[in-house]
Every structure is written in C-alpha cells, then in structure tokens.
CSV table of C-alpha atoms in Angstrom, one decimal:
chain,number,residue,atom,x,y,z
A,1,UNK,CA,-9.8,12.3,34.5
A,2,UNK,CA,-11.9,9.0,34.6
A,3,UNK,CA,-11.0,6.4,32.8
A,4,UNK,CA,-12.2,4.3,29.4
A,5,UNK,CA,-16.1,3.8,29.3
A,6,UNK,CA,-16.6,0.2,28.3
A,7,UNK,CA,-19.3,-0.3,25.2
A,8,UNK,CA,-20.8,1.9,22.2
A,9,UNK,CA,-22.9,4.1,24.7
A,10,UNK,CA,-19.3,4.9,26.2
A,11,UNK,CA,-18.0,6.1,22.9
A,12,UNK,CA,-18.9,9.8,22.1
A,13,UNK,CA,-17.8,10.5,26.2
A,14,UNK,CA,-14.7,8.6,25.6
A,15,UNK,CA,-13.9,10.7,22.2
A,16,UNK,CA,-15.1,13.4,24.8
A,17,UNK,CA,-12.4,12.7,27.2
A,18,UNK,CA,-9.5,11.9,24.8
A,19,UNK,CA,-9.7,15.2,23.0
A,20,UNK,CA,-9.7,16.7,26.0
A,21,UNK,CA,-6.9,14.8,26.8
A,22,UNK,CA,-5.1,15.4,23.6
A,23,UNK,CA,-5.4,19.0,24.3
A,24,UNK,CA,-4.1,19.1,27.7
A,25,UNK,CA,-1.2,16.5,26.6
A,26,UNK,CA,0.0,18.9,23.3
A,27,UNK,CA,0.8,21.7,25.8
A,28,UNK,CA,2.8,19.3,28.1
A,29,UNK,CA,0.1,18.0,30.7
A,30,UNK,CA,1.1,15.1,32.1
A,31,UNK,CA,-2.2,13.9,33.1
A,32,UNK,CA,-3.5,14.5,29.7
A,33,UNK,CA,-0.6,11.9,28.5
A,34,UNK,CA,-1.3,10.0,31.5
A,35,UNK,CA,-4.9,9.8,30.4
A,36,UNK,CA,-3.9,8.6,26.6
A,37,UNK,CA,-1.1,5.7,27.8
A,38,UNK,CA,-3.9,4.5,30.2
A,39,UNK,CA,-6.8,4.5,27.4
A,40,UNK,CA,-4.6,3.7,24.5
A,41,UNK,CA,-1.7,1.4,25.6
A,42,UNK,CA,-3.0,-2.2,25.5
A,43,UNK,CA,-4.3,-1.2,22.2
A,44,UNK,CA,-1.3,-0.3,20.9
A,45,UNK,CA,0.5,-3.2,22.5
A,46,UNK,CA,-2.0,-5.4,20.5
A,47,UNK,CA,-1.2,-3.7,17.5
A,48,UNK,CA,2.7,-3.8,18.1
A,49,UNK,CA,2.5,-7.2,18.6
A,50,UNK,CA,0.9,-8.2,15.6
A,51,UNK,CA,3.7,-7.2,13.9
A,52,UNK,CA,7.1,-7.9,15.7
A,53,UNK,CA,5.4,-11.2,17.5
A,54,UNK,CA,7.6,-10.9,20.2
A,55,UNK,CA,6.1,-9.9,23.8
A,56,UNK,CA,9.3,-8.4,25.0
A,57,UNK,CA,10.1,-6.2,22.0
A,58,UNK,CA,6.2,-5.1,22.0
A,59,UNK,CA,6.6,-3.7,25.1
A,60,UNK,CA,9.7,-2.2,24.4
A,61,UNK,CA,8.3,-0.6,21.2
A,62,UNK,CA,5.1,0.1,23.1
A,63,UNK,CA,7.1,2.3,25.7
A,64,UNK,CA,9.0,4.2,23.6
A,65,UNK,CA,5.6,5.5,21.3
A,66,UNK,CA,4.2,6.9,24.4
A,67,UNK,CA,8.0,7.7,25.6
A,68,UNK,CA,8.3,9.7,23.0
A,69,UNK,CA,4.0,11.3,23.0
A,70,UNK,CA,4.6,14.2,24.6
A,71,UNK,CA,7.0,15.7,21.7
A,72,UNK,CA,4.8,13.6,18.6
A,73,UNK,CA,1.6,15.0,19.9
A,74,UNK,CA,1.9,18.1,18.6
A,75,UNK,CA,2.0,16.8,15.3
A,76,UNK,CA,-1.3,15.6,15.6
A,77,UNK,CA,-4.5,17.2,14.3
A,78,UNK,CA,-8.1,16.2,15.5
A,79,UNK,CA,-9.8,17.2,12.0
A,80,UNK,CA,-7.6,15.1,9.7
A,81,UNK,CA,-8.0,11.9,11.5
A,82,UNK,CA,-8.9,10.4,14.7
A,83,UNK,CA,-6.6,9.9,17.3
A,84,UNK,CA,-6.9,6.2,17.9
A,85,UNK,CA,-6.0,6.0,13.6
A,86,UNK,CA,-2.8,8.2,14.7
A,87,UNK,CA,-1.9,6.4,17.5
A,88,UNK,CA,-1.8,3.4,15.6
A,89,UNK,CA,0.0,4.8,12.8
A,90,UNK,CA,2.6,6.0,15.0
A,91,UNK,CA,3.0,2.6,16.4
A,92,UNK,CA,2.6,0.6,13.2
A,93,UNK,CA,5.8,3.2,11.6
A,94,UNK,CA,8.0,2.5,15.7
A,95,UNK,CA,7.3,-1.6,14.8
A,96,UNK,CA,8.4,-1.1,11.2
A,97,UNK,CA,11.6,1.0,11.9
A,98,UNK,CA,12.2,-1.6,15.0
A,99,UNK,CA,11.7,-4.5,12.2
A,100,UNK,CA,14.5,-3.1,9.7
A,101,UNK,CA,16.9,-2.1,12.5
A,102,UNK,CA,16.8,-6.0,13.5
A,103,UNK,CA,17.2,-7.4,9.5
A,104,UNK,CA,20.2,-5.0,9.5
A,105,UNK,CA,21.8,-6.7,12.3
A,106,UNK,CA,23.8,-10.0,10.7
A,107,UNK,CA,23.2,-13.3,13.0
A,108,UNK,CA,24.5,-16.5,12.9
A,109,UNK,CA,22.5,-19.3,11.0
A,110,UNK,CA,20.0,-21.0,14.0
A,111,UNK,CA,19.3,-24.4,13.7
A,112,UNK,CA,15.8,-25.9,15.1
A,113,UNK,CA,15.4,-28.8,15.6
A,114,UNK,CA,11.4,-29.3,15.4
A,115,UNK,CA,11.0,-30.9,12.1
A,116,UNK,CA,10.1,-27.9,10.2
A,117,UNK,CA,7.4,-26.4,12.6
A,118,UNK,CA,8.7,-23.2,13.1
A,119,UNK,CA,9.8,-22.5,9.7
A,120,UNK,CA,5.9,-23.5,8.8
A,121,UNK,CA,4.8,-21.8,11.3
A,122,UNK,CA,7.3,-18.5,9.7
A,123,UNK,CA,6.7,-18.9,6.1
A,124,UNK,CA,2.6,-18.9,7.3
A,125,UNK,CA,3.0,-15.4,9.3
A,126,UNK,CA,5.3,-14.1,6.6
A,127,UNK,CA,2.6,-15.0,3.7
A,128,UNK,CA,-0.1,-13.4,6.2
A,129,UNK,CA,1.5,-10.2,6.3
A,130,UNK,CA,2.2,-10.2,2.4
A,131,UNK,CA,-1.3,-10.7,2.0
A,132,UNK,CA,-2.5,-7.6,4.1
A,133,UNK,CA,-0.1,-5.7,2.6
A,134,UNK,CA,-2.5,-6.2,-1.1
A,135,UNK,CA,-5.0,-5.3,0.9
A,136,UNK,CA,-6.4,-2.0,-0.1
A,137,UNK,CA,-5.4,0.4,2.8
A,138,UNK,CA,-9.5,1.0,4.5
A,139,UNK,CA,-9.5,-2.8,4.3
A,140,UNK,CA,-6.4,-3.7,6.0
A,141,UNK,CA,-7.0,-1.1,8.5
A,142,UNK,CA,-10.7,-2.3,9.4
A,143,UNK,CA,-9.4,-6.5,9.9
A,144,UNK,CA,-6.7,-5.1,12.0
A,145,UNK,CA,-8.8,-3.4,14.1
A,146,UNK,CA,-11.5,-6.1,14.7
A,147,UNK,CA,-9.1,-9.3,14.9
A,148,UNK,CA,-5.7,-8.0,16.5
A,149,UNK,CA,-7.0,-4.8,18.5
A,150,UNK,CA,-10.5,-6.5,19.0
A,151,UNK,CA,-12.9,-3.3,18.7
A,152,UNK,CA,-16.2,-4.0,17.7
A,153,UNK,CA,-17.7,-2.8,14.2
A,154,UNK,CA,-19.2,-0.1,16.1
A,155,UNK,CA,-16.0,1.0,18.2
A,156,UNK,CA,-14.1,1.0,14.7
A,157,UNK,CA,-17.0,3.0,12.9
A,158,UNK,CA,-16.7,5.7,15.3
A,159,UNK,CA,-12.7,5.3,15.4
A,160,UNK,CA,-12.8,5.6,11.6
A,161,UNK,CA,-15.8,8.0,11.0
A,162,UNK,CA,-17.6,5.8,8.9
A,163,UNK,CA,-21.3,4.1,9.2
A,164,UNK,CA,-21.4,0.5,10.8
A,165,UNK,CA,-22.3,-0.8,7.3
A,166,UNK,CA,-19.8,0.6,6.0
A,167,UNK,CA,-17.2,-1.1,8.3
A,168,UNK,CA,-19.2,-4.3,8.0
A,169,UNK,CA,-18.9,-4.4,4.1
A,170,UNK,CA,-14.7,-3.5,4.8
A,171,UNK,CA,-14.9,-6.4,7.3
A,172,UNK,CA,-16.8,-9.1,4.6
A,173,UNK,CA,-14.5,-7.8,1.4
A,174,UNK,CA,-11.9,-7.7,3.2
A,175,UNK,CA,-12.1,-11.2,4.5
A,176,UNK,CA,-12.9,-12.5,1.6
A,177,UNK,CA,-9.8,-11.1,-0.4
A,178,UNK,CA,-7.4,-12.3,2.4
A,179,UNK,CA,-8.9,-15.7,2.1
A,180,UNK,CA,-7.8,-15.5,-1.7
A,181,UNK,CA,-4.5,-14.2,-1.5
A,182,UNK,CA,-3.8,-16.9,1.1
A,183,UNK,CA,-4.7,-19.5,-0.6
A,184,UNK,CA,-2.7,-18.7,-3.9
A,185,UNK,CA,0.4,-18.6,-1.1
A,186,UNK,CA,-0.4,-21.8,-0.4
A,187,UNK,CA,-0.9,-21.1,3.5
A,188,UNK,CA,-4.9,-20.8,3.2
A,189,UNK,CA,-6.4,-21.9,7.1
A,190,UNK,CA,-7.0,-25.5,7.3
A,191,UNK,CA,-10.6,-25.8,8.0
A,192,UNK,CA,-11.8,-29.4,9.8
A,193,UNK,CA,-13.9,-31.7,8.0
A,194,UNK,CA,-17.3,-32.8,10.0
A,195,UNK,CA,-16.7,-36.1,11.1
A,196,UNK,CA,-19.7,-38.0,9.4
C-alpha cells in the first residue's frame, strides 16, 4: 500500500486507501494495520498528548491503541463515522482511563521550587481543559482537530463529513466561546500591547 497523500487533492485517495485498509486490518491483515499505524499514528500521538502532556506516557498510550487495533477494529463501522473520528475516540477514551489510573495512585506532596510557575502554568492547562469540556461536543471536536492534530478546515470537513463552511463557522464559535470561558477562569491568553 502507498502511503498518506499530502493536501485536499490527496483526500478522497487517502479515504480510498484507509477503507481499504480498514477492511483488510478487521480480518487480521497486518499490512492493512500496518497501513493505519503509519497514516494514523503521529495523529493520534498529537491527540494523546494534548491530554496527558507527557511525551513518554503519549507514546506509551499511543502504542497500546494500535497494540490493541487489531481486536478494536472490528468494532468499527465505516457508515456511522469516519475512521479518523474513531481513532481518535479510541485514543481520547486510552488517555482518559491512563489519566484516572494515575489520580488513583497516592504520591507524596512535590515541592517546586520555581515561584509558582508550574502551578500557573497547571491551574492554566487545567482551566483549558474545563473549558473544552463546555464546549458543545462538534465544537470541541473541530478546535481539536485544527490546533493539536493540525488538519486544515478542509482535511477536517472531509474527516467529519461536513461542508468547509460548516467547519469554519465550528472553528469561529468555537473560538469565541473558549475565549469566554477562559476569561471568567481567570486564565484568558495574555495578549501584547503595541508598543506606541
């Protein structure tokens, strides 16, 4: 199989070849799965990483999703959604369970020594991810996509089946409602002044 086509003309082969590859994998080809953890890993690694924010544990996490493909894949179904959505479902539920099984473990108190950087720096992320989480769901979905996975509007219209418009309007509310919610957090962006 060849691998990912780069750009929007590249797409409908792509979804060509990964349904293909989907079909192959589900009856235990390895070079169909081979032909999903080539296409689909960074992605997911992106994904992972956006919530565990450890490289190490990504990786980890990222492994064992497509460790564990070639008995999950038969779960999947092409006509309810598409398998790049799946995928990142699958990895989005591995970096949850991975994020419980860690608060579960009791540690010892850490002390840091950075006047209060890190604990900024933590109360920001954690204040980020409460305010995707009141994000309605095709919202959340779409600014993950552009800004930790890093399609373009027209890679993430064909990934979600919608119009580009459509993912562009998702994109601008969505923005714009994250923006809100971070600011009554208090951990809005700072934004530089023009020097005058």
């Amino acid at each position: 199989m060849s691998s990912r086509s780069d750009g929007p003309a590249g797409a409908p082969e792509d979804s060509r070849l990964t349904q293909q590859a989907v079909a192959r994998a589900k009856v235990g080809d390895t070079e169909g799965l081979h032909f999903l953890y080539v296409r689909y890993a960074s992605d997911v690694l992106r994904y992972v990483t956006s919530f565990v924010h450890n490289p190490h544990e990504a990786e980890e996490i990222t492994q064992n999703v497509f460790a564990k493909l070639m008995t999950a894949i038969k779960k999947y179904e092409q006509r309810e959604v598409p398998f790049t959505a799946w995928i990142l479902r699958v990895a989005r539920n591995a970096s949850l369970d991975h994020l419980r099984a860690k608060r579960e473990i009791p540690t010892e108190e850490v002390r840091v020594a950075d006047s209060g950087r890190a604990q900024t720096s933590l109360d920001r992320g954690q204040a980020l991810r409460e305010a995707l989480e009141q994000l309605p769901e095709d919202q959340r979905v779409v600014l993950v996509l552009r800004h930790v996975v890093g399609l373009s509007p027209g890679e993430i219209a064909g990934t979600l089946n919608k119009t580009e418009s459509s993912v562009h309007g998702l994109h601008h509310r969505g923005r714009h409602t994250l923006r809100a919610s971070l600011a009554e957090l208090g951990a809005a962006p700072v934004v530089a002044l023009p020097v005058a």
